[in-house]
């Protein structure tokens, strides 16, 4: 791997080491899937009132502009999520999607609640790309955005929201915009992760491309590696490309739950997603070209081998034919009893083979 690729890999590892979940599990009767439940008012975090229901009750009892609760869950079951759905009045269809996951990226509105589905991705570090390497690992993030609450449901082994929560709490002026500010921050982080994964995948593509077009290495590249890279890129494409239409609709026709001050920021997320989509499409075409070039190189190498085999077969055919003629044991053969017949025949065969070999060499067959 090149020096630049090595530096990029070190930088990615450093970023992943810093992304530690700093959130604290809430003491909630709803179950251990509750990662955090925090009330914010005017962009500031309020003390914990003792659980999800208590936080909601306290918030709505002392309702003020800019106050909302952010509840985070990780892979809840139907039973564990039932209490949350009842507490916030979530639509059953959205609840079913949030619990069972495996949804396409989308945004749907149910009354005054906006339900968004994001595909989260992360790059799987590996020493060497093989035909079975996992390059892109995907998860899901569901977000319920209401007038005074944000409920996030995370599926997968990555995509911790603790660092994002800490970052937002460091900017109270942004949190003061309400739940829509959290939705924008989540969408922005998801798309930024797409960009990071795209940059990492580019290193793998550059490495495969170098091996395919390296001198005297026309057949060294494993086509299985190229195909595996294409499959992993398809996984990234399934996560990023379908998100474009929901974000564009959110920019063009934002629901009432989105604060007018936050709406322009979603346009920036759309621009970043468009860049990701363009890069993925370009990589997809490039991998196709690399695979076709590799297969063409293999075909050319096989043709060269067949040409060499044919040339040597033609050279060997001369002594084979002469020996075959003189091996038929007829009584009347030309120069059969001549004293110098044996060395003369050998000399003729050697000369003929030399001339044929020289001709093939001149034409590039050998």
Coordinates of C-alpha atoms in Angstrom, one line a residue:
X1 CA 0.0 0.0 0.0
X2 CA 1.3 3.5 -0.8
X3 CA 2.4 5.9 1.9
X4 CA -0.6 8.1 1.3
X5 CA -2.9 5.1 1.8
X6 CA -1.1 4.2 5.0
X7 CA -1.5 7.8 6.3
X8 CA -5.2 7.7 5.5
X9 CA -5.6 4.4 7.3
X10 CA -3.9 5.8 10.4
X11 CA -6.1 8.8 10.4
X12 CA -9.3 6.7 10.1
X13 CA -8.1 4.5 13.0
X14 CA -7.5 7.6 15.1
X15 CA -11.0 9.0 14.4
X16 CA -12.6 5.7 15.3
X17 CA -10.6 5.5 18.6
X18 CA -12.0 8.9 19.6
X19 CA -15.6 8.0 18.9
X20 CA -16.4 6.5 22.3
X21 CA -20.0 6.4 23.6
X22 CA -20.0 9.0 26.4
X23 CA -23.7 8.6 27.2
X24 CA -24.9 7.2 30.5
X25 CA -27.7 4.6 30.6
X26 CA -30.9 6.1 32.0
X27 CA -32.5 4.6 35.0
X28 CA -35.7 3.8 33.3
X29 CA -38.3 1.0 33.9
X30 CA -38.6 0.7 30.1
X31 CA -35.6 -1.6 29.9
X32 CA -31.9 -1.7 29.3
X33 CA -32.3 -0.7 25.6
X34 CA -32.7 2.9 26.8
X35 CA -29.2 4.4 26.2
X36 CA -30.0 7.9 27.3
X37 CA -33.0 10.1 28.1
X38 CA -32.2 13.8 28.5
X39 CA -34.3 16.9 28.7
X40 CA -33.1 20.1 27.1
X41 CA -34.5 23.6 27.6
X42 CA -33.1 26.6 25.8
X43 CA -30.2 24.5 24.6
X44 CA -29.2 23.4 28.1
X45 CA -29.3 20.0 29.6
X46 CA -31.6 19.7 32.6
X47 CA -31.1 17.4 35.6
X48 CA -32.6 13.9 35.3
X49 CA -36.0 13.6 36.9
X50 CA -35.7 9.8 37.4
X51 CA -36.8 8.2 34.1
X52 CA -38.3 8.7 30.7
X53 CA -41.9 9.2 31.9
X54 CA -40.9 11.5 34.6
X55 CA -38.8 13.6 32.3
X56 CA -41.7 13.9 29.8
X57 CA -44.1 14.8 32.5
X58 CA -41.8 17.4 33.9
X59 CA -41.2 18.9 30.5
X60 CA -44.8 19.2 29.5
X61 CA -45.8 20.5 32.9
X62 CA -43.4 23.3 32.6
X63 CA -43.7 23.7 28.8
X64 CA -41.6 26.5 27.4
X65 CA -40.2 27.4 23.9
X66 CA -37.1 25.3 23.1
X67 CA -37.8 22.5 25.6
X68 CA -37.7 18.9 24.4
X69 CA -36.6 15.5 25.5
X70 CA -34.1 13.3 23.6
X71 CA -34.6 9.6 24.1
X72 CA -32.1 7.1 22.7
X73 CA -32.6 3.4 22.3
X74 CA -30.6 0.5 20.9
X75 CA -32.4 -2.4 19.3
X76 CA -35.5 -2.5 21.4
X77 CA -38.0 -5.3 21.3
X78 CA -41.7 -4.8 20.7
X79 CA -42.4 -5.1 24.4
X80 CA -39.7 -2.6 25.3
X81 CA -40.8 -0.1 22.7
X82 CA -44.5 -0.4 23.4
X83 CA -44.2 1.9 26.4
X84 CA -42.3 4.5 24.5
X85 CA -44.8 4.4 21.6
X86 CA -47.7 4.9 24.0
X87 CA -45.9 7.7 25.8
X88 CA -45.1 9.7 22.7
X89 CA -48.2 8.7 20.7
X90 CA -46.2 7.2 17.8
X91 CA -47.9 5.7 14.8
X92 CA -48.1 1.8 14.8
X93 CA -46.6 1.6 11.2
X94 CA -43.6 3.7 12.2
X95 CA -43.2 1.7 15.4
X96 CA -43.2 -1.6 13.5
X97 CA -40.5 -0.2 11.1
X98 CA -38.4 1.0 14.1
X99 CA -38.5 -2.3 15.9
X100 CA -38.0 -4.7 13.0
X101 CA -35.5 -2.5 11.0
X102 CA -34.3 -3.6 7.5
X103 CA -35.9 -0.5 6.0
X104 CA -35.0 1.7 3.1
X105 CA -33.9 5.3 3.9
X106 CA -37.0 7.3 4.0
X107 CA -38.9 10.1 5.7
X108 CA -42.6 9.9 6.5
X109 CA -45.0 12.2 8.4
X110 CA -47.6 10.9 10.8
X111 CA -49.6 13.9 12.1
X112 CA -47.1 16.2 13.8
X113 CA -44.4 13.5 14.0
X114 CA -41.7 13.1 11.3
X115 CA -40.3 9.6 11.1
X116 CA -36.9 9.2 9.4
X117 CA -34.9 6.2 8.5
X118 CA -31.1 6.4 7.9
X119 CA -28.7 3.7 6.9
X120 CA -25.5 4.1 8.9
X121 CA -22.2 2.8 7.5
X122 CA -18.7 2.3 8.8
X123 CA -15.5 1.2 7.1
X124 CA -14.1 -2.2 8.3
X125 CA -10.3 -1.9 8.5
X126 CA -8.4 -4.8 7.0
X127 CA -4.7 -5.5 6.4
X128 CA -5.3 -6.9 3.0
X129 CA -8.4 -7.0 0.7
X130 CA -9.4 -10.6 0.0
X131 CA -12.3 -12.3 -1.8
X132 CA -14.2 -12.5 1.5
X133 CA -13.2 -9.2 3.2
X134 CA -15.9 -7.2 4.8
X135 CA -15.3 -3.6 3.7
X136 CA -18.5 -1.8 4.6
X137 CA -20.6 -2.6 7.7
X138 CA -24.1 -1.1 7.7
X139 CA -26.7 -0.4 10.4
X140 CA -29.9 1.6 10.8
X141 CA -30.9 4.7 12.6
X142 CA -34.6 5.6 13.1
X143 CA -35.6 9.0 14.3
X144 CA -39.0 10.2 15.5
X145 CA -39.1 14.0 15.6
X146 CA -42.0 15.6 17.3
X147 CA -42.8 19.1 18.7
X148 CA -41.2 18.4 22.0
X149 CA -39.3 15.2 21.6
X150 CA -36.7 13.2 19.6
X151 CA -36.6 9.4 19.8
X152 CA -33.7 7.7 18.2
X153 CA -33.6 3.9 17.6
X154 CA -30.3 2.5 16.6
X155 CA -29.7 -0.9 15.0
X156 CA -26.2 -2.3 14.4
X157 CA -22.8 -2.6 16.1
X158 CA -21.7 1.0 15.2
X159 CA -23.2 4.5 14.9
X160 CA -23.0 5.5 18.6
X161 CA -24.7 8.8 19.2
X162 CA -22.9 9.6 22.4
X163 CA -20.2 11.8 20.7
X164 CA -22.8 13.6 18.7
X165 CA -24.8 14.4 21.8
X166 CA -21.7 15.7 23.5
X167 CA -20.9 17.9 20.5
X168 CA -24.4 19.3 20.5
X169 CA -24.4 20.0 24.2
X170 CA -21.3 22.0 23.6
X171 CA -23.3 24.3 21.3
X172 CA -26.4 25.2 23.2
X173 CA -27.4 27.8 20.6
X174 CA -28.0 25.0 18.1
X175 CA -29.8 22.8 20.6
X176 CA -32.1 25.8 21.4
X177 CA -33.6 25.4 17.9
X178 CA -35.4 22.3 19.2
X179 CA -35.9 18.7 17.9
X180 CA -35.3 19.7 14.2
X181 CA -31.7 20.7 15.2
X182 CA -31.1 17.2 16.5
X183 CA -32.6 15.7 13.3
X184 CA -30.2 17.9 11.2
X185 CA -27.2 16.9 13.3
X186 CA -28.1 13.2 12.9
X187 CA -28.5 13.5 9.1
X188 CA -25.3 15.5 8.8
X189 CA -23.3 12.9 10.8
X190 CA -24.8 10.0 8.7
X191 CA -23.8 11.7 5.5
X192 CA -20.4 12.6 6.8
X193 CA -19.8 9.0 7.6
X194 CA -20.7 8.2 4.0
X195 CA -18.0 10.6 2.9
X196 CA -15.4 9.0 5.2
X197 CA -16.3 5.5 4.0
X198 CA -16.1 6.6 0.3
X199 CA -12.6 8.0 0.9
X200 CA -11.6 4.7 2.5
X201 CA -13.0 2.6 -0.2
X202 CA -11.1 4.7 -2.7
X203 CA -7.9 3.5 -1.2
X204 CA -8.9 -0.1 -1.8
X205 CA -9.9 0.7 -5.4
X206 CA -6.5 2.4 -6.0
X207 CA -4.7 -0.6 -4.6
X208 CA -6.6 -3.1 -6.8
X209 CA -6.2 -0.8 -9.8
X210 CA -2.4 -0.7 -9.2
X211 CA -2.2 -4.4 -9.0
X212 CA -4.2 -5.0 -12.2
X213 CA -2.1 -2.6 -14.3
X214 CA 1.2 -3.3 -12.7
X215 CA 3.9 -4.6 -15.2
X216 CA 4.4 -8.3 -15.3
X217 CA 1.4 -8.8 -13.0
X218 CA -1.4 -9.3 -15.5
X219 CA -2.8 -12.3 -13.8
X220 CA -1.8 -11.7 -10.2
X221 CA -4.9 -9.7 -9.3
X222 CA -7.7 -12.0 -7.9
X223 CA -11.0 -11.3 -9.7
X224 CA -12.7 -12.4 -6.5
X225 CA -11.3 -9.4 -4.7
X226 CA -12.5 -7.1 -7.4
X227 CA -16.0 -8.6 -7.3
X228 CA -16.1 -8.5 -3.5
X229 CA -15.2 -4.8 -3.6
X230 CA -18.0 -4.2 -6.0
X231 CA -20.5 -6.0 -3.7
X232 CA -19.4 -3.9 -0.8
X233 CA -19.7 -0.8 -2.8
X234 CA -23.2 -1.9 -3.7
X235 CA -23.9 -2.1 0.0
X236 CA -22.8 1.5 0.4
X237 CA -24.9 2.5 -2.6
X238 CA -28.0 1.0 -1.1
X239 CA -27.5 3.1 2.0
X240 CA -26.7 6.4 0.4
X241 CA -28.6 6.7 -2.9
X242 CA -32.2 6.2 -1.6
X243 CA -31.7 8.9 0.9
X244 CA -31.4 11.6 -1.7
X245 CA -35.2 11.8 -2.5
X246 CA -36.3 12.1 1.1
X247 CA -33.8 14.9 1.8
X248 CA -34.8 16.8 -1.3
X249 CA -38.4 16.5 -0.3
X250 CA -37.5 17.8 3.2
X251 CA -35.8 20.8 1.7
X252 CA -38.5 21.5 -0.9
X253 CA -41.6 20.9 1.3
X254 CA -40.4 20.9 5.0
X255 CA -43.0 19.8 7.5
X256 CA -44.1 22.1 10.3
X257 CA -42.0 20.3 12.9
X258 CA -38.8 21.6 11.1
X259 CA -37.8 25.0 12.5
X260 CA -37.5 27.6 9.7
X261 CA -34.0 28.5 10.9
X262 CA -32.8 24.9 10.4
X263 CA -34.3 24.3 7.0
X264 CA -31.4 25.9 5.0
X265 CA -28.9 23.5 6.7
X266 CA -30.6 20.5 5.2
X267 CA -29.7 21.8 1.8
X268 CA -26.1 21.6 2.8
X269 CA -26.6 17.9 3.8
X270 CA -28.2 17.3 0.3
X271 CA -25.1 18.8 -1.4
X272 CA -22.8 16.5 0.6
X273 CA -25.1 13.5 -0.2
X274 CA -25.0 14.4 -3.9
X275 CA -21.2 14.3 -3.8
X276 CA -21.3 10.9 -2.1
X277 CA -23.7 9.6 -4.8
X278 CA -21.5 10.9 -7.6
X279 CA -18.4 9.3 -6.1
X280 CA -20.2 5.9 -5.6
X281 CA -21.5 5.9 -9.2
X282 CA -18.0 6.8 -10.5
X283 CA -16.4 4.0 -8.4
X284 CA -19.0 1.6 -9.6
X285 CA -18.1 2.4 -13.2
X286 CA -14.4 2.3 -12.4
X287 CA -14.6 -1.2 -10.8
X288 CA -16.5 -2.4 -13.8
X289 CA -13.7 -1.1 -16.0
X290 CA -11.0 -2.7 -13.8
X291 CA -12.7 -6.0 -13.9
X292 CA -13.1 -5.9 -17.6
X293 CA -9.5 -4.9 -18.1
X294 CA -8.4 -7.8 -15.8
X295 CA -10.5 -10.3 -17.7
X296 CA -9.1 -8.9 -21.0
X297 CA -5.5 -9.3 -19.7
X298 CA -6.2 -12.9 -18.6
X299 CA -7.6 -13.6 -22.1
X300 CA -4.6 -12.0 -23.8
X301 CA -2.2 -14.0 -21.5
X302 CA -4.1 -17.2 -22.4
X303 CA -3.8 -16.4 -26.1
X304 CA -0.1 -15.8 -25.8
X305 CA 0.3 -19.1 -24.0
X306 CA -1.7 -20.9 -26.7
X307 CA 0.4 -19.2 -29.4
X308 CA 3.6 -20.4 -27.7
X309 CA 2.3 -23.9 -27.3
X310 CA 1.3 -23.9 -31.0
X311 CA 4.7 -22.6 -32.1
X312 CA 6.6 -25.3 -30.1
X313 CA 4.2 -28.0 -31.4
X314 CA 5.0 -26.8 -35.0
X315 CA 8.8 -27.1 -34.2
X316 CA 8.5 -30.5 -32.7
X317 CA 6.3 -31.7 -35.7
X318 CA 9.4 -31.6 -38.0
X319 CA 11.5 -34.2 -36.2
X320 CA 8.4 -36.2 -35.4
X321 CA 7.4 -36.4 -39.1
X322 CA 10.9 -37.4 -40.2
X323 CA 11.3 -40.0 -37.4
X324 CA 7.8 -41.3 -38.2
X325 CA 8.8 -41.8 -41.9
X326 CA 12.0 -43.6 -41.1
X327 CA 10.4 -45.6 -38.4
X328 CA 8.1 -47.5 -40.8
X329 CA 10.8 -50.2 -41.5
X330 CA 10.3 -50.4 -45.3
X331 CA 13.1 -52.2 -47.3
X332 CA 13.4 -49.5 -49.9
X333 CA 13.9 -46.2 -48.1
X334 CA 15.9 -43.2 -49.4
X335 CA 19.5 -43.3 -48.2
X336 CA 18.6 -46.1 -45.8
X337 CA 22.1 -47.8 -46.2
X338 CA 24.1 -44.7 -46.7
X339 CA 27.0 -44.3 -44.3
X340 CA 26.3 -40.6 -43.6
X341 CA 22.5 -40.9 -43.7
X342 CA 22.0 -40.9 -39.9
X343 CA 24.0 -37.7 -39.1
X344 CA 22.6 -36.1 -42.3
X345 CA 19.0 -36.6 -41.2
X346 CA 19.8 -35.3 -37.7
X347 CA 21.4 -32.2 -39.2
X348 CA 18.5 -31.6 -41.5
X349 CA 16.0 -31.9 -38.6
X350 CA 18.1 -29.6 -36.4
X351 CA 18.4 -27.0 -39.2
X352 CA 14.7 -27.1 -39.9
X353 CA 13.8 -26.7 -36.2
X354 CA 16.3 -23.8 -35.9
X355 CA 14.8 -22.0 -39.0
X356 CA 11.2 -22.5 -37.8
X357 CA 12.2 -21.3 -34.3
X358 CA 13.9 -18.2 -35.7
X359 CA 10.9 -17.4 -37.8
X360 CA 8.5 -17.7 -34.8
X361 CA 10.9 -15.6 -32.7
X362 CA 11.0 -12.9 -35.3
X363 CA 7.2 -12.7 -35.4
X364 CA 6.8 -12.6 -31.7
X365 CA 5.3 -16.0 -31.2
X366 CA 8.1 -17.1 -28.8

